[in-house]
JSON list of C-alpha atoms in Angstrom, two decimals:
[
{"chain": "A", "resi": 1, "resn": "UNK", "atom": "CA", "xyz": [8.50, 7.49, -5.50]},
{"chain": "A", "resi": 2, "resn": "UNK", "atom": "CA", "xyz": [6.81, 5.17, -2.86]},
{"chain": "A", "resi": 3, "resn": "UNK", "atom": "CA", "xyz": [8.33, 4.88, 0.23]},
{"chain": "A", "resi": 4, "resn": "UNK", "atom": "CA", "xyz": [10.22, 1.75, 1.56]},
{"chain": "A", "resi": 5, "resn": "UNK", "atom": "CA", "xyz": [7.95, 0.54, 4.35]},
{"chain": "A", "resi": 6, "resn": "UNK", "atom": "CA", "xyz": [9.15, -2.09, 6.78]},
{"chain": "A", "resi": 7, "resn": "UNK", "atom": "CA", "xyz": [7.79, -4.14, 10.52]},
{"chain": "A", "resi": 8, "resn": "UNK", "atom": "CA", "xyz": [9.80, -1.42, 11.96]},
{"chain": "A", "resi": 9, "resn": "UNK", "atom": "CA", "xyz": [7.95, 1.60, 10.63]},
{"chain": "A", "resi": 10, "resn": "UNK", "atom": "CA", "xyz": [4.73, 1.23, 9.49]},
{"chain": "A", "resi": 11, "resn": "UNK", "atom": "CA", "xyz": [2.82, 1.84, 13.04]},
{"chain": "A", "resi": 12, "resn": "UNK", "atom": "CA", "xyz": [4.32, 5.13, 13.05]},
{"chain": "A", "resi": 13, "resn": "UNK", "atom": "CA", "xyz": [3.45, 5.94, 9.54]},
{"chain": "A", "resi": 14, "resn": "UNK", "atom": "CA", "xyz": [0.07, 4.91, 9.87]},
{"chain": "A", "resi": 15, "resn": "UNK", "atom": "CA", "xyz": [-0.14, 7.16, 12.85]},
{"chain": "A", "resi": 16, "resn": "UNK", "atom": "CA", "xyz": [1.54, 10.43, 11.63]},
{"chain": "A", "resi": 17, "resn": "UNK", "atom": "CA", "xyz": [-0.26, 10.63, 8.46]},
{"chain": "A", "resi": 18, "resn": "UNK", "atom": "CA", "xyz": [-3.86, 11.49, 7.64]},
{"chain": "A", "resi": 19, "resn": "UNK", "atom": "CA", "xyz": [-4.08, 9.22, 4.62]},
{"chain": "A", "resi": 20, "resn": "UNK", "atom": "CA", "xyz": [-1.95, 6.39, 3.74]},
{"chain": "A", "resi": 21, "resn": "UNK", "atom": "CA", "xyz": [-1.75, 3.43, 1.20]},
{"chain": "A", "resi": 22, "resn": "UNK", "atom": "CA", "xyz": [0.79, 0.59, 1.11]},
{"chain": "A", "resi": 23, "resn": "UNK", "atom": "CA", "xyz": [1.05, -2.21, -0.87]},
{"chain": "A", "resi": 24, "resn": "UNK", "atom": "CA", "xyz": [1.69, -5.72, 0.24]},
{"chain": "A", "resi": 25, "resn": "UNK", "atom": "CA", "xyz": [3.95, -7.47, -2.95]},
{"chain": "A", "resi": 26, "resn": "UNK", "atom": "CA", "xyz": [7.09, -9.25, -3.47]},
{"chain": "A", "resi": 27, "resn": "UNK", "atom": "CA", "xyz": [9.66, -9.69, -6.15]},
{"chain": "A", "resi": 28, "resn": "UNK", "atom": "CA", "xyz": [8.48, -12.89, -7.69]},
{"chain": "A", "resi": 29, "resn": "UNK", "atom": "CA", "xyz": [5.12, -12.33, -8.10]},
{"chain": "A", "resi": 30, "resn": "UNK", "atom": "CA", "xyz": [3.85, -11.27, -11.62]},
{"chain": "A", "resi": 31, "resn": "UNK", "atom": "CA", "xyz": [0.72, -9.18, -10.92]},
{"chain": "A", "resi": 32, "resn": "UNK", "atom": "CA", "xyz": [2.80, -7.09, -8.20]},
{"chain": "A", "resi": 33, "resn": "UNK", "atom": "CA", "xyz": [5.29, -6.35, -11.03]},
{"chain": "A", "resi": 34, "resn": "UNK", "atom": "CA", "xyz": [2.24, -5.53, -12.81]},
{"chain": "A", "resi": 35, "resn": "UNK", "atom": "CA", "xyz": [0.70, -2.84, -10.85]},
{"chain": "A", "resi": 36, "resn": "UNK", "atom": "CA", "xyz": [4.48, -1.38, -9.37]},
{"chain": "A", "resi": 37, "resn": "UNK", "atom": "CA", "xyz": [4.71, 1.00, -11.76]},
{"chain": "A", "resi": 38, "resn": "UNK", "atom": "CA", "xyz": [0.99, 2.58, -10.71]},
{"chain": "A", "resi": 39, "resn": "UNK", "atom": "CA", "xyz": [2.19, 2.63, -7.21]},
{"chain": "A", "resi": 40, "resn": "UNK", "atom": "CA", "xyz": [5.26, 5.00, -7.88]},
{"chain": "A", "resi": 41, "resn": "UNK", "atom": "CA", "xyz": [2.83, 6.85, -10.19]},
{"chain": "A", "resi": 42, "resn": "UNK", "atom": "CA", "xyz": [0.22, 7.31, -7.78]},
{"chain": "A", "resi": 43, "resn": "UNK", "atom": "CA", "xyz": [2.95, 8.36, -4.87]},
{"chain": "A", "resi": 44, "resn": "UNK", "atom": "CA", "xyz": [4.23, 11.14, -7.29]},
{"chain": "A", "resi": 45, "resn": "UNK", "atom": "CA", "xyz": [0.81, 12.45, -8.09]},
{"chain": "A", "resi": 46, "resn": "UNK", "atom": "CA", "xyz": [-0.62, 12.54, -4.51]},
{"chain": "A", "resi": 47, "resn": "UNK", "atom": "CA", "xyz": [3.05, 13.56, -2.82]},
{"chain": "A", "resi": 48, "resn": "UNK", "atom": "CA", "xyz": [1.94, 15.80, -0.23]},
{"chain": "A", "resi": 49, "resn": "UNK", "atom": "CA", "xyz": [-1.57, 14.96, -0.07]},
{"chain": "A", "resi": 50, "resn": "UNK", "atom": "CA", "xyz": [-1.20, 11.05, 0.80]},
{"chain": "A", "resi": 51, "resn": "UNK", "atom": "CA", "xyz": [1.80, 8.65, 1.40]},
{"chain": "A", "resi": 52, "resn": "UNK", "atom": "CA", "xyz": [2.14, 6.01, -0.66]},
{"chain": "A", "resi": 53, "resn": "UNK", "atom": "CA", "xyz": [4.11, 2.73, 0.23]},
{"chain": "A", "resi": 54, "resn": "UNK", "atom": "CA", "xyz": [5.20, -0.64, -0.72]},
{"chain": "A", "resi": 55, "resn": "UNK", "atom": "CA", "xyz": [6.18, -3.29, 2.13]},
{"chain": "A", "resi": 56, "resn": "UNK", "atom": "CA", "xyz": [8.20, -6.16, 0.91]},
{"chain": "A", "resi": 57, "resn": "UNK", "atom": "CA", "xyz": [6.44, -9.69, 2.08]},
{"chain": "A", "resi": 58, "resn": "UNK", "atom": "CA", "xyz": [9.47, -11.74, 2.19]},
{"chain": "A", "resi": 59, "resn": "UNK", "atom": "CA", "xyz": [11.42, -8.84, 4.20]},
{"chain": "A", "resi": 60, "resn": "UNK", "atom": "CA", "xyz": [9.17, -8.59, 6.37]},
{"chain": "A", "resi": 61, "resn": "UNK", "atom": "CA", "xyz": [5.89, -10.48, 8.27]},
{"chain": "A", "resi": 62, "resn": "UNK", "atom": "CA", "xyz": [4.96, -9.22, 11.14]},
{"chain": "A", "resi": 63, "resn": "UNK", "atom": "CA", "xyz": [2.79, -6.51, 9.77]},
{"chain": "A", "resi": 64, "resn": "UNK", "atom": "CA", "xyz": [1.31, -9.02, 6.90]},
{"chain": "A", "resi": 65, "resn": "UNK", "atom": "CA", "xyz": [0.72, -11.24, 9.77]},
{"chain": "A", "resi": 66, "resn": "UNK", "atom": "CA", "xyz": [-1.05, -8.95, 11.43]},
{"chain": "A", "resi": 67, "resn": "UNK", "atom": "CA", "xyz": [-3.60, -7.56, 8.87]},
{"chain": "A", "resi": 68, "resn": "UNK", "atom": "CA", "xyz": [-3.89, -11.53, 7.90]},
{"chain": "A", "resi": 69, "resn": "UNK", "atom": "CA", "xyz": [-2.51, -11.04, 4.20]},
{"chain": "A", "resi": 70, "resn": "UNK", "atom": "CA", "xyz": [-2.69, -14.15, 2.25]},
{"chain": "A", "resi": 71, "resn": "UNK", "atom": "CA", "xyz": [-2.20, -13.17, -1.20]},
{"chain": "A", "resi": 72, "resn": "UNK", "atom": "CA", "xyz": [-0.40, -10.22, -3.15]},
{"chain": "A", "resi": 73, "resn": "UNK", "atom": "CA", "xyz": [-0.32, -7.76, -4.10]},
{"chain": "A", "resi": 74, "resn": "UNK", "atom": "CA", "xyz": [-2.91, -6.79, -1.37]},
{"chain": "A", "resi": 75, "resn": "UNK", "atom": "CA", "xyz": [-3.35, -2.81, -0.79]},
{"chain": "A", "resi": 76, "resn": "UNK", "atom": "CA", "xyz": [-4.28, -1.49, 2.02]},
{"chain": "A", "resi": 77, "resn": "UNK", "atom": "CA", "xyz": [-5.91, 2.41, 2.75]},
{"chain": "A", "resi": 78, "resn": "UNK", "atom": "CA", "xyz": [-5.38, 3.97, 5.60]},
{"chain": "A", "resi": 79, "resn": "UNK", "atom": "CA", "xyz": [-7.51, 6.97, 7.02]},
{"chain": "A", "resi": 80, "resn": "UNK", "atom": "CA", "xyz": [-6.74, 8.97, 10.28]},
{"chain": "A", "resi": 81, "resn": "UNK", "atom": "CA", "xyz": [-4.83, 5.79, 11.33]},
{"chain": "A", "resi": 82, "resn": "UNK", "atom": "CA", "xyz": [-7.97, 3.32, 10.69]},
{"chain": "A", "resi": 83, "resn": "UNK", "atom": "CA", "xyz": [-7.67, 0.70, 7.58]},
{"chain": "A", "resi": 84, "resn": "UNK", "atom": "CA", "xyz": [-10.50, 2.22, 5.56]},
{"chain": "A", "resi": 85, "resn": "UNK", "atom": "CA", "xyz": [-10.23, -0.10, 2.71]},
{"chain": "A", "resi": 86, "resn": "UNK", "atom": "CA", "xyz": [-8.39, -3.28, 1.13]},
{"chain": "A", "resi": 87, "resn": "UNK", "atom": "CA", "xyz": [-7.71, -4.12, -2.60]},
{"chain": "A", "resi": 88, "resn": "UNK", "atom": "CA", "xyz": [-6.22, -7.66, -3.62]},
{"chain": "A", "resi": 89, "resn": "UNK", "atom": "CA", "xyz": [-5.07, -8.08, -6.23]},
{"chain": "A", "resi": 90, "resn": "UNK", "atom": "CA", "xyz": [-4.06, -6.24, -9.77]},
{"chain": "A", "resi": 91, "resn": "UNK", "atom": "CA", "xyz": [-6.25, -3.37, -10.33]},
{"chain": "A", "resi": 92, "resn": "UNK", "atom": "CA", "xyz": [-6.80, -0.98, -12.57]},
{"chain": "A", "resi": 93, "resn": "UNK", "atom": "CA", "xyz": [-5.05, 2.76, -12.22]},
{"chain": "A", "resi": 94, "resn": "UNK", "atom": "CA", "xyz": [-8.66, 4.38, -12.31]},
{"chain": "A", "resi": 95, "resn": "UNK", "atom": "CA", "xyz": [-10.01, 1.66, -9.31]},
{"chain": "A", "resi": 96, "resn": "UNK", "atom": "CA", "xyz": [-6.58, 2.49, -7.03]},
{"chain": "A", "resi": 97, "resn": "UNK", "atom": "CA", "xyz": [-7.52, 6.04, -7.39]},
{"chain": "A", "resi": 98, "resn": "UNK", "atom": "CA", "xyz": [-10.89, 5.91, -6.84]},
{"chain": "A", "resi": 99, "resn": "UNK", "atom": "CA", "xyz": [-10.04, 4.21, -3.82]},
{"chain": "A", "resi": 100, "resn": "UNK", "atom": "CA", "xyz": [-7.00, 6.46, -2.59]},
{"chain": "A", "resi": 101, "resn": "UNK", "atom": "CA", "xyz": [-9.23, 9.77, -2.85]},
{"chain": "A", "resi": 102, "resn": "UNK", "atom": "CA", "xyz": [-11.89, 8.12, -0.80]},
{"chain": "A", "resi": 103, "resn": "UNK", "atom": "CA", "xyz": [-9.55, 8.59, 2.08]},
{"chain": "A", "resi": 104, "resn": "UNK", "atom": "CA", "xyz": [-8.29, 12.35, 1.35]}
]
């Protein structure tokens, strides 16, 4: 299951874990709903190898502020503490993936 990330704890994730992805979505929008389910999939197969997150937009903008999100879902891959990569948009499983092992 991905983890709940919020303003409050995302710093420290970033910094405490080697590779890390989170995705930027909200309940409204379609093409989050769309890829949600790959998330969770992708946190249960990579569980213990990378953390994988969602951050709610409306809950929370500091931290979408800050890595100048504009449209969702946006995902966002984190290596050594260093934003490696950024995906906006629906994507495929295979393209996530692809992406997500680039930082292991």
């Amino acid at each position: 299951m991905a983890l709940q990330v919020t303003d409050g704890s995302f710093n420290e994730l970033i910094a405490k874990n080697k590779a890390v992805v989170v995705d930027f979505w909200a309940e409204w929008c379609g093409p989050c709903r769309m890829i949600g389910p790959v998330i969770e999939e992708l946190a249960d197969e990579y569980k213990g190898k990378a953390v994988v997150g969602k951050m709610n937009v409306d809950e929370n903008n500091e931290i979408p502020g800050e890595y100048n999100i504009r449209s969702i879902p946006t995902i966002l891959f984190f290596k050594d503490g260093v934003l490696t990569d950024k995906l906006v948009g629906a994507a495929p499983k295979n393209l996530l993936e692809e992406k997500l092992k680039a930082i292991l």
